[in-house]
Every structure is written in structure tokens, then in C-alpha cells.
Coordinates of C-alpha atoms in Angstrom, one line a residue:
M1 CA 247.5 -94.9 33.6
S2 CA 245.6 -92.1 31.9
D3 CA 241.8 -92.4 31.6
F4 CA 238.6 -90.4 31.2
L5 CA 235.6 -90.6 33.5
N6 CA 232.1 -89.4 32.9
P7 CA 229.2 -88.8 35.3
E8 CA 226.9 -91.4 33.7
N9 CA 228.8 -94.7 34.1
G10 CA 232.3 -93.9 35.2
R11 CA 234.9 -94.8 32.7
L12 CA 234.5 -93.6 29.1
V13 CA 233.8 -96.8 27.2
E14 CA 231.8 -98.1 24.3
V15 CA 229.8 -101.2 25.1
D16 CA 227.8 -103.7 23.0
Q17 CA 224.2 -104.8 23.5
D18 CA 225.3 -107.2 26.2
G19 CA 227.2 -104.6 28.2
N20 CA 230.6 -105.8 27.1
I21 CA 233.3 -103.2 26.5
K22 CA 234.1 -102.8 22.8
D23 CA 236.5 -99.9 23.1
D24 CA 237.6 -97.5 25.8
A25 CA 239.7 -94.3 26.3
R26 CA 242.1 -95.7 28.8
K27 CA 245.8 -95.7 28.1
I28 CA 248.3 -97.6 30.2
I29 CA 252.1 -97.3 29.7
Y30 CA 254.8 -99.6 31.1
P31 CA 257.9 -97.4 31.4
G32 CA 261.3 -99.0 31.8
T33 CA 264.5 -99.9 30.0
N34 CA 262.7 -102.0 27.4
G35 CA 259.2 -100.6 28.1
D36 CA 257.0 -97.9 26.6
P37 CA 258.3 -94.3 26.1
W38 CA 257.5 -91.9 28.9
W39 CA 254.2 -90.2 28.6
D40 CA 254.4 -87.0 26.5
T41 CA 252.3 -84.5 24.7
A42 CA 252.1 -86.4 21.5
Q43 CA 250.8 -89.6 23.2
F44 CA 248.3 -87.5 25.2
L45 CA 246.9 -85.8 22.2
A46 CA 246.6 -89.1 20.4
Q47 CA 244.7 -90.4 23.4
V48 CA 242.3 -87.4 23.4
K49 CA 241.6 -88.0 19.7
H50 CA 240.7 -91.6 20.5
A51 CA 238.7 -90.6 23.5
I52 CA 236.6 -88.4 21.3
Q53 CA 236.0 -91.3 18.9
V54 CA 234.9 -93.5 21.8
F55 CA 232.6 -90.8 23.1
E56 CA 230.9 -90.2 19.7
K57 CA 230.3 -94.0 19.3
A58 CA 229.0 -94.3 22.9
H59 CA 226.9 -91.1 22.8
P60 CA 226.0 -90.4 19.2
S61 CA 224.8 -86.9 18.3
K62 CA 225.9 -85.6 21.8
Q63 CA 228.6 -83.0 22.6
A64 CA 231.2 -83.7 25.2
L65 CA 232.6 -81.2 27.8
L66 CA 236.1 -82.4 28.6
I67 CA 237.7 -81.1 31.8
F68 CA 241.4 -81.0 32.3
D69 CA 243.7 -80.0 35.1
N70 CA 246.6 -77.6 34.7
S71 CA 249.4 -79.8 33.3
Y72 CA 252.4 -78.6 31.4
T73 CA 251.3 -80.7 28.4
H74 CA 247.8 -79.2 28.1
P75 CA 248.7 -75.7 26.9
A76 CA 251.2 -76.9 24.4
L77 CA 251.1 -74.8 21.2
P78 CA 251.6 -75.7 17.6
S79 CA 255.2 -75.4 16.2
D80 CA 254.3 -72.3 14.2
S81 CA 252.7 -70.5 17.1
L82 CA 253.4 -66.8 17.8
K83 CA 256.2 -66.5 20.4
A84 CA 257.7 -63.0 20.7
F85 CA 260.6 -64.0 23.0
E86 CA 261.8 -66.5 20.4
M87 CA 262.0 -63.9 17.7
T88 CA 265.1 -62.0 16.7
K89 CA 265.2 -58.2 16.5
K90 CA 265.9 -58.1 12.8
D91 CA 264.3 -60.1 10.0
G92 CA 265.8 -63.5 9.1
G93 CA 265.5 -65.4 12.3
K94 CA 265.1 -69.2 12.3
R95 CA 261.6 -69.3 13.9
F96 CA 258.7 -69.7 11.4
Q97 CA 255.4 -68.4 12.7
H98 CA 251.9 -68.5 11.1
D99 CA 250.3 -65.4 9.7
T100 CA 248.0 -63.5 12.0
I101 CA 245.5 -60.7 12.3
I102 CA 246.4 -57.5 14.1
P103 CA 244.1 -57.5 17.1
M104 CA 241.3 -55.1 17.6
S105 CA 242.9 -54.1 20.9
N106 CA 245.9 -52.7 19.1
P107 CA 246.4 -49.1 20.3
I108 CA 246.8 -47.8 16.8
L109 CA 243.3 -47.7 15.4
T110 CA 244.2 -47.7 11.7
M111 CA 246.1 -51.0 12.1
R112 CA 243.3 -53.0 13.8
G113 CA 241.9 -56.0 12.0
K114 CA 244.5 -56.0 9.3
A115 CA 246.1 -59.2 8.1
Q116 CA 249.8 -59.5 8.9
K117 CA 252.1 -61.9 7.2
M118 CA 255.0 -63.2 9.3
I119 CA 257.2 -63.7 6.3
T120 CA 258.8 -60.8 4.4
A121 CA 258.4 -60.3 0.6
S122 CA 261.9 -61.7 0.3
G123 CA 261.0 -64.9 2.2
E124 CA 262.6 -64.1 5.5
N125 CA 260.9 -64.7 8.9
K126 CA 259.9 -61.3 10.3
G127 CA 261.7 -60.0 13.4
L128 CA 260.4 -58.0 16.3
K129 CA 261.1 -54.6 14.9
T130 CA 259.3 -55.1 11.6
T131 CA 256.4 -56.9 13.2
L132 CA 255.8 -54.0 15.7
E133 CA 256.4 -51.2 13.2
E134 CA 253.7 -52.8 10.9
R135 CA 251.4 -52.5 13.8
G136 CA 252.1 -48.8 14.1
F137 CA 254.5 -48.9 17.1
D138 CA 257.6 -46.6 17.3
V139 CA 260.3 -48.9 18.7
K140 CA 263.4 -46.7 18.0
E141 CA 264.1 -46.4 21.7
L142 CA 263.3 -50.0 22.7
R143 CA 265.9 -52.8 23.0
A144 CA 265.0 -56.2 21.6
K145 CA 264.8 -58.1 24.9
C146 CA 265.6 -57.4 28.5
K147 CA 268.5 -59.2 30.2
P148 CA 268.3 -61.4 32.1
V149 CA 264.5 -61.3 32.0
C150 CA 261.7 -58.8 32.0
A151 CA 259.9 -57.9 35.3
L152 CA 256.5 -59.7 35.5
D153 CA 254.6 -56.4 35.6
S154 CA 256.5 -54.9 32.7
K155 CA 254.5 -53.9 29.5
K156 CA 256.8 -51.9 27.3
C157 CA 260.3 -52.5 28.6
C158 CA 261.4 -54.2 25.4
M159 CA 260.1 -55.2 21.9
A160 CA 259.6 -58.8 22.9
R161 CA 257.5 -57.8 26.0
L162 CA 255.4 -55.3 24.0
L163 CA 254.7 -57.8 21.3
S164 CA 253.9 -60.6 23.7
Q165 CA 251.2 -58.5 25.2
Q166 CA 249.3 -58.2 21.9
D167 CA 246.2 -60.3 22.1
D168 CA 247.1 -62.5 19.1
F169 CA 250.3 -63.4 20.8
K170 CA 248.9 -63.6 24.3
H171 CA 245.7 -65.6 23.6
Q172 CA 246.5 -68.6 21.4
T173 CA 244.6 -71.8 21.0
S174 CA 246.5 -74.9 22.3
L175 CA 246.9 -78.1 20.3
L176 CA 244.6 -79.8 22.8
E177 CA 241.9 -77.2 22.6
A178 CA 242.1 -77.1 18.8
I179 CA 241.6 -80.8 18.5
I180 CA 238.5 -80.7 20.8
K181 CA 236.9 -77.7 19.2
E182 CA 237.5 -78.9 15.6
S183 CA 235.7 -82.1 16.6
G184 CA 232.7 -80.1 17.7
H185 CA 233.1 -80.5 21.5
Y186 CA 234.0 -78.3 24.4
C187 CA 236.7 -78.2 27.0
I188 CA 237.5 -76.5 30.3
F189 CA 241.0 -76.0 31.9
L190 CA 241.1 -75.9 35.7
P191 CA 243.2 -73.3 37.5
K192 CA 246.5 -74.3 39.1
F193 CA 246.7 -75.7 42.6
H194 CA 242.9 -76.4 42.9
C195 CA 242.7 -80.2 42.8
E196 CA 239.3 -80.0 44.7
L197 CA 237.8 -78.8 41.4
N198 CA 238.9 -81.9 39.5
P199 CA 236.4 -84.7 39.6
I200 CA 239.0 -87.4 38.9
E201 CA 241.0 -86.3 42.0
M202 CA 237.9 -87.0 44.2
V203 CA 237.7 -90.5 42.7
S204 CA 241.4 -91.1 43.4
H205 CA 241.0 -89.8 46.9
T206 CA 238.0 -92.1 47.5
L207 CA 239.9 -95.1 46.2
S208 CA 242.9 -94.4 48.4
D209 CA 240.8 -94.2 51.5

């Protein structure tokens, strides 16, 4: 069961003049051999869109603040998001990525704020080398990616790590956040391992007691 609670009347529902529920944001799945498919990001995002519709009907002209815990589905990015570690060194890789703006934090001042297309003039997906050089970096001495993986505190050990630390790659809007903000509402994502901050956890705890 996946549901939304609010501080006014508990479950997020739309009611008629007699107090009868007309619509609600709850989603129940029945997994099994012949049951519903297991809960995934696509179903969750569809539920969020419906929850926003319920909220807007129940609370017209109001803005919602949606609070989410730290689940693997919540930070999911669009299929064309910027992912340095999935890029190839040279142009022509399979990963398509949306165009971007070179961030104002880029160390090369003259490159800041410039639009950067992620497709070459010949129609190929840009690789790590081209993308970084267009931002003013000298990557002649850098390998494409560390093997097996980069150290967590590394910053310029390889092209992929260097590019991944650029603000436009590092700070991207998730599908969930985009849906909420485009609808004119707000959201907060709770930190990992702090269930005491999550109101719905307190409700669950109370019910289990």
C-alpha cells in the first residue's frame, strides 16, 4: 500500500458535501503470479500525479509541500539525463544526453554560462574528451575512467570523475521533483537513515503499538 497523509484530516482524499470520499491518492497492489506488477518508479510517478490532482480538487488554490523519504525510486532521473560515467571517451557513444549550460562554477571563467550541445555537428553523441575540452579543460594526461572505480574523495583522477563534479552533472532535477514543481507545488526529500523525521513512520509506529 502506498498512500499520502496530510496534517488536516489524515489521508489525502477528496470528499463530497456529505463527507463521502469521491477520490483518494491511495494505491494498493496485489503482487503474485497472476497479480499486479511489483511497485516501480513508473507506477509511483503515476500515483504522485494523481495525488496532486486529488490535492488540487480537495484544496483549490493551495500549494502542497510533499515530503518523501530516501528511496531508490525517488531520485530517478530522465533517460536523457547527464551521466558522465556512462559516456565514452570519444564521440559516438550510445548514450543520448540533453543539451546543457556550462555552470557558473566552471573554473575557466570564459566558458561559464555558455550553452553546450551534447550532440556533435555530425550528429554523434559527444564523448568525455570533447565535452571537457569545450569547457576549457586540458585532459591530455587524463584517462577516461578509473578501474575498477574512483576513490570517493577523488576529483580529477579521470575524465568521468572530473565531469561528474561539474554542477550541471552533479545537481540534476529528478523526475519526481520535476513533476511536482511543474505542477506548482513543493517537495522535500528526507536524509537517509532518519525515519524519525518522516511523519508517516510515526503513524505506522503508532498503529503497530
